[in-house]
Amino acid sequence: MLNERKRKILQLVIEDYISTAEPVGSRTIARKYDLGISPATIRNEMSDLEMLGYLEQPHTSAGRVPSAQAYRFYVDSLIEPGSLTDNDMALINSWYKERRRSIDEIFQSTAKILSRMTQNVSMVLANKDAGAAFRYIKFLPLDTNHAILCIITDDGNVDNCVVEIPMGMSSEEMDYMAGRISRVLEGRDVADINSALLDEIHTDVAEDRVLFASLINTIKRMRNKHQRQKVFLGGTKQILSQPEFQDVERVKSLLGILEEEKVVRDLLVAGEDSGLRVTIGTENKFTGIQDCSMVQATYRLNGQIVGTMAVLGPTRMEYGKVITVMDYLHKYLKTMFESK
């Protein structure tokens, strides 16, 4: 247990180091912050914090830097709840309103906003089957013998294929058939369209097996596409400007992970049931990010996981800002998905 003075000094050392990326000395704390105690007293307290494992002293500097243990204590006990500025909230609101067309674009915008506002790498894992429902099908005449079969979902995605028009079938009959099929499937999650449901619509196109087969194949293709989890990244270049990532080998290792979609997916899935989760340094089990920190949150709609978002950066990240941004985005996305 740390007394109040040690907690305050540790908090100031961490926040100063986060801000400057420079080792922090007792004179710096005394000069910048009015604690009412001498630099010598601060130096003694910092020595105690070093003995307790909260501070480390680089060989080339008289100042000290926080340890992973210090960051963990900071996240768990010292961070005070923050709030976004009106300008930040207005920026987020306008960003989504300008770009919101489909589920994909919402997640892509989320990755860009996260990286822009935190100045770190952002990762978003989208469970696409949680956001798409069948809306309707439509046949668009192509020529006298063919039509384009379009299947539209409520997230704006369209799947299509060219089908052969049954001999003697008029465009009015095709529209009537499309309407009957749409009424059976409308509003159902794409992932829930199973064989039993498809059997219900078989009678509407039973006169032509080729047309029915085209319809089934298009629906299955759409199901497969929506059931795939998709990864969106943002800010990969921004992390290269961080002083911690000036070492070429370290950068290559990190970029190697980010370039492998399966690895990123596994990384996010590993913590998707944990709510808001902060992992620091070696708490990260994946090789290549054990000198990084990751803040991760999972958001749900009606109890179902819609997606997982995370910010990955140096252990010297602005945890308070990152957590505040992610909390706001979590609430914003929940409202957005509930209104779709």
Coordinates of C-alpha atoms in Angstrom, one line a residue:
M1 CA 0.0 0.0 0.0
L2 CA 1.2 3.5 -0.9
N3 CA 0.6 6.5 1.3
E4 CA -1.1 9.5 -0.2
R5 CA 2.2 11.4 -0.9
K6 CA 3.7 8.4 -2.7
R7 CA 0.5 8.0 -4.8
K8 CA 0.6 11.6 -5.8
I9 CA 4.3 11.6 -6.7
L10 CA 3.9 8.4 -8.7
Q11 CA 0.9 9.8 -10.5
L12 CA 2.8 13.0 -11.5
V13 CA 5.9 11.0 -12.6
I14 CA 3.7 8.8 -14.8
E15 CA 1.7 11.6 -16.3
D16 CA 4.9 13.7 -16.9
Y17 CA 6.6 10.8 -18.6
I18 CA 3.5 10.0 -20.7
S19 CA 3.5 13.7 -21.9
T20 CA 7.3 14.1 -22.6
A21 CA 8.7 10.6 -23.1
E22 CA 11.7 11.9 -21.0
P23 CA 12.9 10.3 -17.7
V24 CA 11.5 12.4 -14.8
G25 CA 13.7 13.7 -12.0
S26 CA 12.8 15.1 -8.6
R27 CA 13.6 18.6 -9.6
T28 CA 11.2 18.4 -12.5
I29 CA 8.4 17.4 -10.2
A30 CA 9.3 20.1 -7.7
R31 CA 9.5 22.8 -10.4
K32 CA 6.3 21.8 -12.3
Y33 CA 4.0 20.9 -9.5
D34 CA 3.4 22.7 -6.2
L35 CA 3.5 19.9 -3.7
G36 CA 4.7 21.9 -0.8
I37 CA 7.8 19.7 -0.2
S38 CA 11.4 20.0 -1.2
P39 CA 13.2 18.3 -4.1
A40 CA 15.1 16.2 -1.6
T41 CA 11.9 14.8 -0.1
I42 CA 10.6 14.1 -3.5
R43 CA 13.9 12.3 -4.4
N44 CA 13.6 10.2 -1.3
E45 CA 10.0 9.2 -2.1
M46 CA 11.0 8.4 -5.7
S47 CA 13.8 6.2 -4.3
D48 CA 11.3 4.3 -2.2
L49 CA 9.0 3.9 -5.2
E50 CA 11.9 2.5 -7.2
M51 CA 12.6 0.0 -4.4
L52 CA 9.0 -1.0 -4.4
G53 CA 9.2 -1.7 -8.2
Y54 CA 7.1 1.2 -9.4
L55 CA 9.9 3.3 -10.9
E56 CA 13.0 2.3 -13.0
Q57 CA 16.2 4.3 -13.6
P58 CA 17.7 4.2 -17.1
H59 CA 21.5 3.8 -17.0
T60 CA 22.1 7.0 -19.0
S61 CA 19.7 9.2 -17.0
A62 CA 19.4 10.6 -13.5
G63 CA 15.6 10.6 -14.0
R64 CA 13.2 7.7 -13.6
V65 CA 10.6 6.1 -15.7
P66 CA 7.4 4.2 -14.7
S67 CA 7.5 0.4 -14.7
A68 CA 4.8 -1.9 -16.0
Q69 CA 3.8 -2.3 -12.3
A70 CA 3.4 1.4 -12.1
Y71 CA 1.2 1.6 -15.1
R72 CA -1.0 -1.2 -13.8
F73 CA -1.4 0.7 -10.5
Y74 CA -2.1 3.9 -12.4
V75 CA -4.9 2.3 -14.5
D76 CA -6.4 0.5 -11.6
S77 CA -6.2 3.1 -8.9
L78 CA -5.1 6.6 -10.0
I79 CA -6.9 7.5 -13.2
E80 CA -9.7 9.8 -12.7
P81 CA -12.8 9.5 -14.9
G82 CA -12.6 12.0 -17.8
S83 CA -14.9 13.4 -20.4
L84 CA -14.5 14.5 -24.0
T85 CA -14.6 18.1 -24.9
D86 CA -17.5 19.5 -26.9
N87 CA -15.2 19.8 -29.9
D88 CA -14.2 16.1 -29.6
M89 CA -17.8 15.0 -29.4
A90 CA -18.8 17.2 -32.3
L91 CA -16.0 15.8 -34.4
I92 CA -17.1 12.2 -33.7
N93 CA -20.7 13.0 -34.4
S94 CA -20.0 14.7 -37.7
W95 CA -17.5 12.0 -38.8
Y96 CA -20.2 9.3 -38.5
K97 CA -23.0 11.3 -40.0
E98 CA -20.8 12.2 -43.1
R99 CA -19.7 8.6 -43.7
R100 CA -22.4 6.3 -42.4
R101 CA -23.8 4.2 -45.2
S102 CA -23.2 0.6 -44.2
I103 CA -22.0 -1.5 -41.3
D104 CA -18.6 -1.8 -42.9
E105 CA -18.3 2.0 -43.2
I106 CA -19.3 2.4 -39.5
F107 CA -16.6 0.1 -38.4
Q108 CA -14.1 1.6 -40.7
S109 CA -14.9 5.1 -39.4
T110 CA -14.6 3.8 -35.9
A111 CA -11.0 2.6 -36.6
K112 CA -10.1 5.9 -38.1
I113 CA -11.6 7.9 -35.2
L114 CA -9.9 5.8 -32.6
S115 CA -6.5 6.2 -34.2
R116 CA -6.9 9.9 -34.9
M117 CA -8.0 10.8 -31.3
T118 CA -5.5 8.5 -29.5
Q119 CA -2.5 8.8 -31.9
N120 CA -2.0 5.0 -31.7
V121 CA -2.9 2.0 -33.7
S122 CA -6.6 1.1 -33.6
M123 CA -8.1 -2.3 -34.3
V124 CA -11.8 -3.1 -34.8
L125 CA -13.2 -6.6 -35.1
A126 CA -16.7 -6.6 -36.7
N127 CA -19.0 -9.6 -36.2
K128 CA -20.9 -8.9 -39.3
D129 CA -23.7 -11.4 -38.8
A130 CA -24.9 -9.3 -35.8
G131 CA -25.6 -6.3 -37.9
A132 CA -27.3 -7.4 -41.1
A133 CA -30.9 -8.4 -41.7
F134 CA -32.6 -9.4 -44.9
R135 CA -34.5 -6.6 -46.5
Y136 CA -35.8 -7.7 -50.0
I137 CA -34.9 -9.3 -53.3
K138 CA -35.4 -7.7 -56.7
F139 CA -35.1 -8.9 -60.3
L140 CA -33.7 -6.4 -62.8
P141 CA -34.3 -7.3 -66.4
L142 CA -31.0 -7.7 -68.3
D143 CA -32.2 -8.9 -71.7
T144 CA -35.1 -11.1 -73.0
N145 CA -33.6 -14.2 -71.4
H146 CA -31.8 -13.0 -68.4
A147 CA -32.2 -10.9 -65.3
I148 CA -30.0 -9.7 -62.4
L149 CA -31.1 -11.2 -59.1
C150 CA -30.3 -8.7 -56.3
I151 CA -30.5 -9.4 -52.6
I152 CA -30.4 -6.4 -50.3
T153 CA -29.7 -6.3 -46.5
D154 CA -30.5 -3.5 -44.1
D155 CA -26.9 -2.4 -43.8
G156 CA -26.9 -1.4 -47.5
N157 CA -25.0 -4.4 -48.8
V158 CA -26.1 -5.9 -52.1
D159 CA -25.4 -9.4 -53.5
N160 CA -26.3 -10.2 -57.1
C161 CA -26.0 -12.7 -59.8
V162 CA -27.3 -13.2 -63.4
V163 CA -30.2 -15.7 -63.6
E164 CA -32.0 -17.2 -66.6
I165 CA -35.6 -16.1 -66.9
P166 CA -38.0 -19.1 -67.0
M167 CA -39.6 -19.5 -70.4
G168 CA -42.8 -17.5 -70.7
M169 CA -42.4 -15.7 -67.3
S170 CA -43.3 -12.0 -67.5
S171 CA -41.6 -9.2 -65.5
E172 CA -44.8 -8.8 -63.5
E173 CA -44.7 -12.4 -62.5
M174 CA -41.1 -12.1 -61.4
D175 CA -41.9 -9.0 -59.3
Y176 CA -44.8 -10.9 -57.7
M177 CA -42.5 -13.9 -56.9
A178 CA -39.8 -11.5 -55.5
G179 CA -42.4 -9.9 -53.3
R180 CA -43.6 -13.3 -51.9
I181 CA -40.0 -14.4 -51.2
S182 CA -39.2 -11.0 -49.5
R183 CA -42.2 -11.3 -47.2
V184 CA -41.0 -14.7 -45.9
L185 CA -37.4 -13.5 -45.3
E186 CA -37.8 -9.8 -44.5
G187 CA -36.3 -8.7 -41.1
R188 CA -34.5 -12.0 -40.4
D189 CA -30.8 -12.0 -39.6
V190 CA -28.8 -13.1 -42.5
A191 CA -27.1 -15.7 -40.3
D192 CA -30.6 -17.2 -39.4
I193 CA -31.6 -18.0 -43.0
N194 CA -31.4 -21.8 -42.8
S195 CA -32.6 -24.7 -44.9
A196 CA -36.0 -24.8 -43.3
L197 CA -36.7 -21.2 -44.3
L198 CA -35.4 -21.8 -47.8
D199 CA -37.8 -24.7 -48.2
E200 CA -40.6 -22.3 -47.4
I201 CA -39.8 -20.3 -50.5
H202 CA -39.2 -23.3 -52.7
T203 CA -42.8 -23.4 -53.8
D204 CA -42.6 -19.9 -55.2
V205 CA -39.9 -20.9 -57.7
A206 CA -40.4 -24.6 -57.9
E207 CA -41.4 -24.4 -61.5
D208 CA -37.8 -23.6 -62.4
R209 CA -35.0 -25.5 -60.6
V210 CA -32.2 -23.4 -62.2
L211 CA -33.7 -20.2 -60.9
F212 CA -34.2 -21.7 -57.4
A213 CA -30.6 -22.9 -57.4
S214 CA -29.4 -19.4 -58.3
L215 CA -31.4 -17.9 -55.5
I216 CA -30.1 -20.4 -52.9
N217 CA -26.5 -19.9 -54.0
T218 CA -26.8 -16.2 -53.8
I219 CA -28.3 -16.3 -50.3
K220 CA -25.7 -18.8 -49.1
R221 CA -22.9 -16.5 -50.5
M222 CA -24.4 -13.6 -48.6
R223 CA -24.6 -15.6 -45.4
N224 CA -21.0 -16.6 -45.7
K225 CA -19.9 -13.1 -46.3
H226 CA -21.8 -11.7 -43.3
Q227 CA -20.7 -14.5 -41.0
R228 CA -17.0 -13.7 -41.5
Q229 CA -15.5 -11.5 -38.9
K230 CA -13.7 -8.6 -40.5
V231 CA -10.8 -6.6 -39.2
F232 CA -10.3 -2.8 -39.6
L233 CA -7.1 -1.1 -38.8
G234 CA -6.2 2.6 -38.3
G235 CA -3.2 4.6 -37.5
T236 CA -0.5 2.1 -38.3
K237 CA 1.8 4.8 -39.5
Q238 CA 1.2 7.0 -36.5
I239 CA 2.9 4.6 -34.1
L240 CA 6.1 4.9 -36.1
S241 CA 6.4 8.5 -34.8
Q242 CA 6.5 7.3 -31.2
P243 CA 10.0 7.4 -29.7
E244 CA 9.5 3.9 -28.4
F245 CA 9.3 2.6 -32.0
Q246 CA 12.5 4.1 -33.5
D247 CA 14.2 0.7 -33.3
V248 CA 13.8 -1.0 -36.7
E249 CA 13.6 -4.6 -35.4
R250 CA 10.9 -3.6 -32.9
V251 CA 8.9 -1.9 -35.6
K252 CA 9.2 -4.9 -38.0
S253 CA 8.0 -7.2 -35.3
L254 CA 4.9 -5.1 -34.6
L255 CA 4.1 -4.4 -38.2
G256 CA 4.4 -8.2 -38.9
I257 CA 1.6 -8.8 -36.4
L258 CA -0.6 -6.0 -37.7
E259 CA -0.2 -7.3 -41.3
E260 CA -1.6 -10.8 -40.3
E261 CA -5.4 -10.4 -40.2
K262 CA -5.8 -13.8 -38.5
V263 CA -3.3 -12.8 -35.7
V264 CA -5.2 -9.5 -35.1
R265 CA -8.5 -11.4 -35.1
D266 CA -7.2 -13.9 -32.5
L267 CA -5.7 -11.1 -30.4
L268 CA -9.1 -9.3 -30.2
V269 CA -11.2 -12.5 -29.8
A270 CA -9.0 -13.5 -26.8
G271 CA -10.5 -10.7 -24.7
E272 CA -13.9 -10.1 -26.1
D273 CA -15.8 -11.4 -23.1
S274 CA -14.0 -9.2 -20.6
G275 CA -15.7 -5.8 -21.1
L276 CA -13.2 -3.0 -20.9
R277 CA -9.8 -4.5 -20.5
V278 CA -6.3 -3.0 -20.2
T279 CA -3.3 -5.2 -20.7
I280 CA 0.2 -3.8 -20.1
G281 CA 3.6 -5.1 -21.2
T282 CA 4.0 -8.8 -20.5
E283 CA 0.4 -9.2 -19.6
N284 CA 0.0 -9.4 -23.4
K285 CA 0.5 -13.1 -24.2
F286 CA 1.1 -12.5 -27.9
T287 CA 4.8 -12.4 -28.9
G288 CA 5.7 -9.0 -30.5
I289 CA 3.5 -6.8 -28.3
Q290 CA 4.9 -7.6 -24.9
D291 CA 6.4 -4.2 -24.6
C292 CA 3.1 -2.5 -25.6
S293 CA -0.2 -1.8 -23.9
M294 CA -3.7 -2.5 -25.3
V295 CA -7.0 -1.1 -24.2
Q296 CA -9.9 -3.2 -25.5
A297 CA -13.7 -3.1 -25.3
T298 CA -16.5 -5.3 -26.6
Y299 CA -19.8 -3.8 -27.5
R300 CA -23.1 -5.8 -27.7
L301 CA -26.6 -5.3 -29.0
N302 CA -29.4 -7.3 -27.3
G303 CA -26.8 -9.5 -25.6
Q304 CA -25.0 -10.4 -28.9
I305 CA -21.4 -9.3 -29.6
V306 CA -21.5 -6.8 -32.4
G307 CA -17.8 -6.0 -32.4
T308 CA -14.6 -5.5 -30.5
M309 CA -12.4 -2.4 -30.6
A310 CA -8.9 -1.9 -29.2
V311 CA -6.1 0.7 -29.1
L312 CA -2.5 -0.6 -29.2
G313 CA 0.4 1.6 -28.4
P314 CA 3.5 2.0 -26.2
T315 CA 3.1 1.5 -22.4
R316 CA 3.5 5.3 -22.3
M317 CA 0.0 5.8 -23.8
E318 CA -2.5 8.3 -22.5
Y319 CA -4.6 5.7 -20.8
G320 CA -7.1 8.2 -19.5
K321 CA -7.8 9.7 -22.9
V322 CA -7.9 6.3 -24.6
I323 CA -10.4 4.9 -22.1
T324 CA -12.6 8.0 -22.3
V325 CA -12.7 7.9 -26.1
M326 CA -13.5 4.2 -26.2
D327 CA -16.2 4.7 -23.5
Y328 CA -17.9 7.4 -25.6
L329 CA -17.6 5.4 -28.8
H330 CA -19.1 2.4 -27.0
K331 CA -22.2 4.3 -26.0
Y332 CA -22.4 6.1 -29.4
L333 CA -22.2 2.8 -31.4
K334 CA -24.8 1.2 -29.1
T335 CA -27.3 4.0 -29.8
M336 CA -26.4 3.8 -33.5
F337 CA -27.0 0.1 -33.9
E338 CA -30.2 0.2 -31.9
S339 CA -31.6 2.8 -34.3
K340 CA -30.7 0.8 -37.4

